Amino acid sequence: MGFWDKLLGRGNAREGRQESERGTAEARVSELLEEGVQLASQASFEAAAERFNAALVLVPNHSLVLLNLASTYQDRGSREQRGANRPEVLAQYGRAAVDLFERALAGAPPLSAQARTQVLMRLGRLLRILGEYEKSREALLRVVRDAEAGEQAKDAARDELVATHARLLGLPQRQHSESEARRFNALWEEATSPIQDLLGGRAGTMGPLSEENARRLERARPLLQQALELVPDNWAAAWVLGVVERRLGNHPRGLECLTRAFELNPYNPNVGREASICAGLAGRMDEAVRFSEAASAVDPDDMGLLANLALNLLLAGRVAEALPRARMAVARAPNDPISRAVLSLIEQVSSGGMSLEEARQSVLSSG
């Protein structure tokens, strides 16, 4: 603003007009947004899109307008394609919706945590339908790794990730018959119900098996094997069978099953955790590190997973990498006794107070 503008108050008047214009524009955007939402709810998609586009002329990056326009395109494509067997229609509107959803995530005002989660979930599903599996994976992983997302939303995103991952692997989309589904469910229930209390916990926290508990696991083993033979791509069956074999001391077979579970679903941190534990017990430390790195990457806020990674790095001889991770785990979860025990062990090896071989023997004897 120049000297004469300041002196004559022209700048203040200009700013006042701009503020008034902004207020008028915001009011008009709100009006158009409300009209568009109402029209979309009545399936008047073209008219709704006109209102939303008019609002974007006034405020090009308005996140809520972009979000509603994306939803309108997606709903219109689904409606027009329904029963018509015209995938090109779904693709046309779907790709427009993808672009708008992505713009909404970067728009203003910033979306709330709940709205952001919903957008990313819809984006992940839509990208999978469009065959863009890597992008679908990236969108869903943002939900899983979002510290503000609720556990229910994260679980839903992990389920979606399994479906996307199956496409990435090129697995056939086989529909099981009703009798196959009933048989699998019966085997699953008979196998898992009696052993639920034997499947949880981290390495070294569950103690040795009693004879009765060992018999319970042995009874479950053939049932789980039958279930897995019936549905070979069921990651949960492979995971539980792997845990059963691991707890019975059959580490090579347990690792085989848990590796298969991880191949099918690397996005569940419990899969990576159990696979890393079993790989360590089988003496396959490079694999143990790989599994625990994947588990920690999926759930970076779980300090138990970080401590597990630190321990595996130590046992793999990578002490310099293990120490900062163990310190971080304790700093963020100071009351966790396992994290503190892992840090103490790594510090002893790092300072020369214990050899790496002694540390390995200590871990193996404790669990």
Coordinates of C-alpha atoms in Angstrom, one line a residue:
M1 CA 0.0 0.0 0.0
G2 CA 1.4 3.4 -1.0
F3 CA 1.8 6.6 1.1
W4 CA -1.2 8.4 -0.4
D5 CA -3.4 5.2 0.0
K6 CA -2.5 5.1 3.7
L7 CA -3.1 8.8 4.2
L8 CA -6.5 8.8 2.5
G9 CA -7.6 5.5 4.0
R10 CA -7.9 3.8 0.6
G11 CA -6.1 0.7 1.8
N12 CA -8.6 0.2 4.7
A13 CA -11.5 0.6 2.4
R14 CA -10.0 -1.9 -0.1
E15 CA -9.4 -4.4 2.7
G16 CA -12.9 -3.9 3.9
R17 CA -14.3 -4.5 0.5
Q18 CA -12.1 -7.7 0.1
E19 CA -13.4 -8.9 3.5
S20 CA -16.9 -8.3 2.5
E21 CA -16.4 -10.1 -0.8
R22 CA -14.9 -13.0 1.0
G23 CA -17.8 -13.2 3.3
T24 CA -20.3 -13.0 0.4
A25 CA -18.3 -15.8 -1.4
E26 CA -18.3 -18.0 1.7
A27 CA -22.0 -17.6 2.1
R28 CA -22.6 -18.4 -1.5
V29 CA -20.4 -21.5 -1.3
S30 CA -22.3 -22.7 1.8
E31 CA -25.6 -22.2 -0.1
L32 CA -24.4 -24.1 -3.2
L33 CA -22.9 -26.8 -1.0
E34 CA -26.2 -27.3 0.8
E35 CA -28.2 -27.4 -2.5
G36 CA -25.8 -29.8 -4.0
V37 CA -26.0 -32.2 -1.0
Q38 CA -29.7 -32.1 -1.2
L39 CA -29.8 -32.8 -4.9
A40 CA -27.3 -35.7 -4.6
S41 CA -29.4 -37.3 -1.9
Q42 CA -32.3 -37.3 -4.4
A43 CA -30.0 -38.9 -7.1
S44 CA -30.1 -35.7 -9.2
F45 CA -26.4 -36.1 -9.8
E46 CA -26.0 -33.8 -12.8
A47 CA -27.7 -30.9 -11.0
A48 CA -25.7 -31.6 -7.8
A49 CA -22.5 -31.6 -9.8
E50 CA -23.4 -28.2 -11.3
R51 CA -23.8 -26.7 -7.8
F52 CA -20.6 -28.1 -6.5
N53 CA -18.7 -26.9 -9.6
A54 CA -20.2 -23.5 -9.2
A55 CA -18.9 -23.4 -5.7
L56 CA -15.4 -24.4 -6.8
V57 CA -15.3 -21.5 -9.2
L58 CA -15.6 -19.3 -6.1
V59 CA -13.3 -21.4 -3.8
P60 CA -11.3 -23.8 -6.0
N61 CA -9.7 -25.9 -3.2
H62 CA -12.7 -26.1 -0.8
S63 CA -12.2 -29.6 0.7
L64 CA -15.9 -30.2 1.6
V65 CA -17.1 -29.2 -1.9
L66 CA -14.4 -31.4 -3.5
L67 CA -15.4 -34.3 -1.2
N68 CA -19.1 -34.0 -2.1
L69 CA -18.4 -33.7 -5.8
A70 CA -16.2 -36.8 -5.7
S71 CA -18.9 -38.7 -3.9
T72 CA -21.4 -37.5 -6.5
Y73 CA -19.3 -38.8 -9.4
Q74 CA -18.7 -42.1 -7.6
D75 CA -22.4 -42.6 -6.9
R76 CA -23.4 -41.6 -10.4
G77 CA -21.0 -44.0 -11.9
S78 CA -22.2 -46.9 -9.7
R79 CA -25.8 -46.1 -10.5
E80 CA -25.3 -45.9 -14.3
Q81 CA -23.2 -49.0 -14.4
R82 CA -25.5 -51.1 -12.3
G83 CA -26.9 -53.9 -14.4
A84 CA -25.5 -52.4 -17.6
N85 CA -22.2 -54.3 -17.6
R86 CA -20.4 -51.2 -18.8
P87 CA -17.1 -51.0 -16.8
E88 CA -16.0 -48.0 -18.9
V89 CA -18.8 -46.0 -17.3
L90 CA -17.6 -46.9 -13.8
A91 CA -14.0 -46.1 -14.8
Q92 CA -14.9 -42.7 -16.3
Y93 CA -16.7 -41.5 -13.2
G94 CA -14.4 -43.4 -10.8
R95 CA -11.2 -41.7 -12.1
A96 CA -12.9 -38.3 -11.8
A97 CA -13.8 -39.2 -8.2
V98 CA -10.2 -40.3 -7.5
D99 CA -8.8 -37.0 -8.6
L100 CA -11.4 -35.1 -6.5
F101 CA -10.8 -37.2 -3.4
E102 CA -7.1 -36.6 -3.7
R103 CA -7.7 -32.8 -4.0
A104 CA -10.0 -32.9 -1.0
L105 CA -7.3 -34.4 1.1
A106 CA -5.0 -31.5 0.3
G107 CA -7.7 -28.8 0.3
A108 CA -8.9 -26.3 2.8
P109 CA -10.2 -26.3 5.4
P110 CA -8.3 -29.4 6.5
L111 CA -10.5 -32.5 6.8
S112 CA -11.2 -33.8 10.3
A113 CA -9.5 -37.1 11.3
Q114 CA -12.8 -39.0 10.8
A115 CA -13.5 -37.4 7.4
R116 CA -9.9 -38.0 6.3
T117 CA -10.2 -41.7 7.3
Q118 CA -13.4 -42.1 5.4
V119 CA -11.9 -40.4 2.3
L120 CA -8.9 -42.6 2.3
M121 CA -11.0 -45.7 2.8
R122 CA -13.2 -44.8 -0.2
L123 CA -10.2 -43.9 -2.2
G124 CA -8.5 -47.2 -1.4
R125 CA -11.6 -49.2 -2.5
L126 CA -12.1 -47.2 -5.6
L127 CA -8.5 -47.5 -6.7
R128 CA -8.7 -51.2 -6.3
I129 CA -11.8 -51.4 -8.4
L130 CA -10.0 -49.4 -11.1
G131 CA -7.1 -51.8 -10.9
E132 CA -4.6 -49.3 -9.4
Y133 CA -3.5 -51.6 -6.7
E134 CA -0.3 -49.9 -5.5
K135 CA -2.2 -46.6 -5.1
S136 CA -5.0 -48.4 -3.3
R137 CA -2.4 -49.9 -0.9
E138 CA -0.8 -46.5 -0.3
A139 CA -4.2 -44.9 0.6
L140 CA -5.2 -47.7 3.0
L141 CA -1.8 -47.7 4.6
R142 CA -2.2 -44.1 5.5
V143 CA -5.2 -45.1 7.6
V144 CA -3.3 -47.9 9.3
R145 CA -0.4 -45.6 10.2
D146 CA -2.5 -42.6 11.1
A147 CA -2.1 -41.9 14.9
E148 CA -5.5 -40.1 14.9
A149 CA -7.4 -43.0 13.3
G150 CA -9.5 -45.2 15.6
E151 CA -8.7 -48.9 16.0
Q152 CA -11.9 -49.9 14.3
A153 CA -11.0 -47.8 11.3
K154 CA -7.5 -49.3 11.3
D155 CA -8.9 -52.9 11.4
A156 CA -11.2 -52.1 8.5
A157 CA -8.3 -50.7 6.5
R158 CA -6.3 -53.8 7.2
D159 CA -9.2 -55.9 5.9
E160 CA -9.3 -53.8 2.8
L161 CA -5.5 -54.1 2.4
V162 CA -5.8 -57.9 2.4
A163 CA -8.2 -57.7 -0.6
T164 CA -5.9 -55.2 -2.4
H165 CA -2.8 -57.4 -1.6
A166 CA -4.5 -60.4 -3.1
R167 CA -4.8 -58.4 -6.4
L168 CA -1.2 -57.4 -6.2
L169 CA -0.2 -61.1 -5.8
G170 CA -2.5 -62.0 -8.7
L171 CA -4.5 -64.5 -6.7
P172 CA -7.6 -65.8 -8.4
Q173 CA -10.9 -64.3 -7.1
R174 CA -12.4 -67.7 -6.3
Q175 CA -15.9 -67.8 -4.8
H176 CA -16.3 -70.7 -2.4
S177 CA -19.4 -72.8 -2.5
E178 CA -21.8 -72.7 0.4
S179 CA -20.8 -76.2 1.5
E180 CA -17.1 -75.3 1.4
A181 CA -17.8 -72.2 3.5
R182 CA -19.8 -74.2 6.0
R183 CA -17.1 -76.8 6.2
F184 CA -14.3 -74.2 6.7
N185 CA -16.3 -72.4 9.4
A186 CA -16.9 -75.6 11.2
L187 CA -13.3 -76.6 11.2
W188 CA -12.2 -73.1 12.2
E189 CA -14.6 -73.0 15.2
E190 CA -13.7 -76.5 16.4
A191 CA -10.0 -75.8 16.1
T192 CA -9.7 -72.3 17.5
S193 CA -12.4 -72.0 20.2
P194 CA -10.6 -74.3 22.7
I195 CA -7.1 -72.6 22.2
Q196 CA -7.9 -68.9 22.2
D197 CA -6.0 -68.4 25.4
L198 CA -2.9 -70.1 24.0
L199 CA -2.5 -67.9 20.9
G200 CA -1.7 -64.4 22.4
G201 CA 1.3 -62.9 24.1
R202 CA 4.8 -62.0 23.1
A203 CA 7.9 -64.2 23.2
G204 CA 8.9 -65.1 26.7
T205 CA 5.6 -64.0 28.3
M206 CA 3.6 -67.2 28.2
G207 CA 5.9 -69.7 29.8
P208 CA 6.3 -73.4 29.0
L209 CA 3.3 -75.5 27.9
S210 CA 1.7 -77.8 30.3
E211 CA 0.8 -81.3 29.1
E212 CA -2.9 -80.5 28.9
N213 CA -2.2 -77.3 26.9
A214 CA 0.1 -79.2 24.6
R215 CA -2.7 -81.8 24.0
R216 CA -5.2 -79.0 23.2
L217 CA -2.8 -77.6 20.6
E218 CA -2.2 -81.0 19.1
R219 CA -5.9 -81.6 18.8
A220 CA -6.3 -78.3 16.9
R221 CA -3.4 -78.9 14.5
P222 CA -5.1 -81.4 12.1
L223 CA -8.3 -79.4 12.0
L224 CA -6.4 -76.3 11.1
Q225 CA -4.5 -78.2 8.4
Q226 CA -7.7 -79.4 6.9
A227 CA -9.1 -75.8 6.9
L228 CA -6.0 -74.6 5.2
E229 CA -6.1 -77.3 2.6
L230 CA -9.7 -76.3 1.9
V231 CA -8.9 -72.6 1.6
P232 CA -5.1 -72.3 0.9
D233 CA -5.2 -68.5 0.6
N234 CA -6.7 -67.9 4.1
W235 CA -4.0 -66.0 5.9
A236 CA -5.7 -66.4 9.3
A237 CA -5.7 -70.3 9.1
A238 CA -2.0 -70.2 8.1
W239 CA -1.3 -67.8 11.0
V240 CA -3.0 -69.8 13.7
L241 CA -1.5 -73.1 12.5
G242 CA 1.9 -71.4 12.5
V243 CA 1.4 -70.2 16.1
V244 CA 0.3 -73.7 17.1
E245 CA 3.4 -75.3 15.5
R246 CA 5.6 -72.6 17.1
R247 CA 4.2 -73.2 20.6
L248 CA 4.6 -77.0 20.2
G249 CA 8.3 -76.4 19.3
N250 CA 8.0 -77.3 15.7
H251 CA 9.8 -74.1 14.6
P252 CA 10.6 -75.0 10.9
R253 CA 6.9 -76.0 10.2
G254 CA 5.7 -73.0 12.2
L255 CA 7.9 -70.6 10.2
E256 CA 6.7 -72.2 6.9
C257 CA 3.0 -71.5 7.9
L258 CA 3.7 -68.0 9.3
T259 CA 5.7 -67.1 6.2
R260 CA 2.7 -68.0 4.1
A261 CA 0.4 -66.0 6.4
F262 CA 2.8 -63.0 6.0
E263 CA 2.9 -63.4 2.2
L264 CA -0.9 -63.2 2.2
N265 CA -1.2 -60.4 4.8
P266 CA 1.9 -58.4 5.7
Y267 CA -0.4 -55.6 7.0
N268 CA -1.4 -57.3 10.3
P269 CA 1.3 -56.6 12.9
N270 CA 0.5 -59.8 14.7
V271 CA 1.4 -61.8 11.6
G272 CA 4.8 -60.1 11.4
R273 CA 5.4 -60.4 15.1
E274 CA 4.7 -64.1 15.3
A275 CA 6.7 -64.8 12.1
S276 CA 9.7 -62.8 13.6
I277 CA 9.5 -64.8 16.8
C278 CA 9.4 -68.1 15.0
A279 CA 12.2 -67.2 12.6
G280 CA 14.3 -66.2 15.6
L281 CA 13.6 -69.5 17.4
A282 CA 14.5 -71.3 14.1
G283 CA 17.8 -69.4 14.0
R284 CA 16.8 -67.5 10.9
M285 CA 17.8 -64.0 12.1
D286 CA 17.8 -62.2 8.8
E287 CA 14.2 -63.3 8.3
A288 CA 13.3 -62.4 11.9
V289 CA 14.5 -58.8 11.3
R290 CA 12.6 -58.6 8.0
F291 CA 9.3 -59.7 9.6
S292 CA 9.7 -57.4 12.7
E293 CA 10.6 -54.5 10.5
A294 CA 7.4 -55.0 8.5
A295 CA 5.3 -55.3 11.7
S296 CA 6.8 -52.1 13.2
A297 CA 6.3 -50.2 9.9
V298 CA 2.6 -51.1 9.8
D299 CA 2.1 -50.0 13.5
P300 CA 4.9 -47.5 14.3
D301 CA 3.1 -46.5 17.6
D302 CA 3.4 -50.0 19.1
M303 CA 6.6 -49.9 21.2
G304 CA 6.4 -53.6 21.8
L305 CA 6.9 -54.2 18.1
L306 CA 9.8 -51.7 18.2
A307 CA 11.4 -53.6 21.1
N308 CA 11.0 -56.9 19.2
L309 CA 12.7 -55.3 16.2
A310 CA 15.6 -54.1 18.5
L311 CA 16.0 -57.6 20.0
N312 CA 16.1 -59.3 16.6
L313 CA 18.7 -56.7 15.3
L314 CA 20.8 -57.6 18.4
L315 CA 20.5 -61.3 17.8
A316 CA 21.4 -60.7 14.1
G317 CA 24.6 -59.1 15.3
R318 CA 23.5 -55.5 14.3
V319 CA 24.0 -54.0 17.8
A320 CA 24.5 -50.4 16.6
E321 CA 21.1 -50.5 14.9
A322 CA 19.4 -52.2 17.8
L323 CA 20.4 -49.8 20.6
P324 CA 18.6 -46.6 19.3
R325 CA 15.4 -48.5 18.7
A326 CA 15.5 -50.1 22.1
R327 CA 16.0 -46.7 23.7
M328 CA 13.1 -45.2 21.8
A329 CA 10.9 -48.1 22.8
V330 CA 11.7 -47.5 26.5
A331 CA 11.4 -43.7 26.2
R332 CA 7.9 -44.0 24.8
A333 CA 6.8 -46.9 26.9
P334 CA 8.8 -46.6 30.2
N335 CA 6.6 -49.0 32.1
D336 CA 6.9 -51.9 29.7
P337 CA 9.1 -54.5 31.4
I338 CA 10.0 -56.3 28.2
S339 CA 11.2 -53.2 26.5
R340 CA 13.3 -52.3 29.5
A341 CA 14.7 -55.9 29.6
V342 CA 15.6 -55.7 25.9
L343 CA 17.3 -52.4 26.3
S344 CA 19.3 -53.7 29.3
L345 CA 20.5 -56.7 27.3
I346 CA 21.5 -54.6 24.3
E347 CA 23.4 -52.1 26.5
Q348 CA 25.3 -55.0 28.2
V349 CA 26.4 -56.2 24.8
S350 CA 27.1 -52.7 23.5
S351 CA 29.3 -51.9 26.5
G352 CA 31.2 -55.2 26.4
G353 CA 29.7 -56.6 29.6
M354 CA 28.2 -59.5 27.7
S355 CA 29.1 -61.3 24.5
L356 CA 26.7 -61.6 21.7
E357 CA 26.6 -65.3 22.1
E358 CA 25.8 -65.0 25.8
A359 CA 23.0 -62.7 24.9
R360 CA 21.6 -65.2 22.4
Q361 CA 21.7 -68.0 25.0
S362 CA 20.0 -65.7 27.5
V363 CA 17.1 -65.0 25.1
L364 CA 16.7 -68.7 24.1
S365 CA 16.7 -69.9 27.7
S366 CA 14.0 -67.4 28.6
G367 CA 11.5 -68.2 25.9

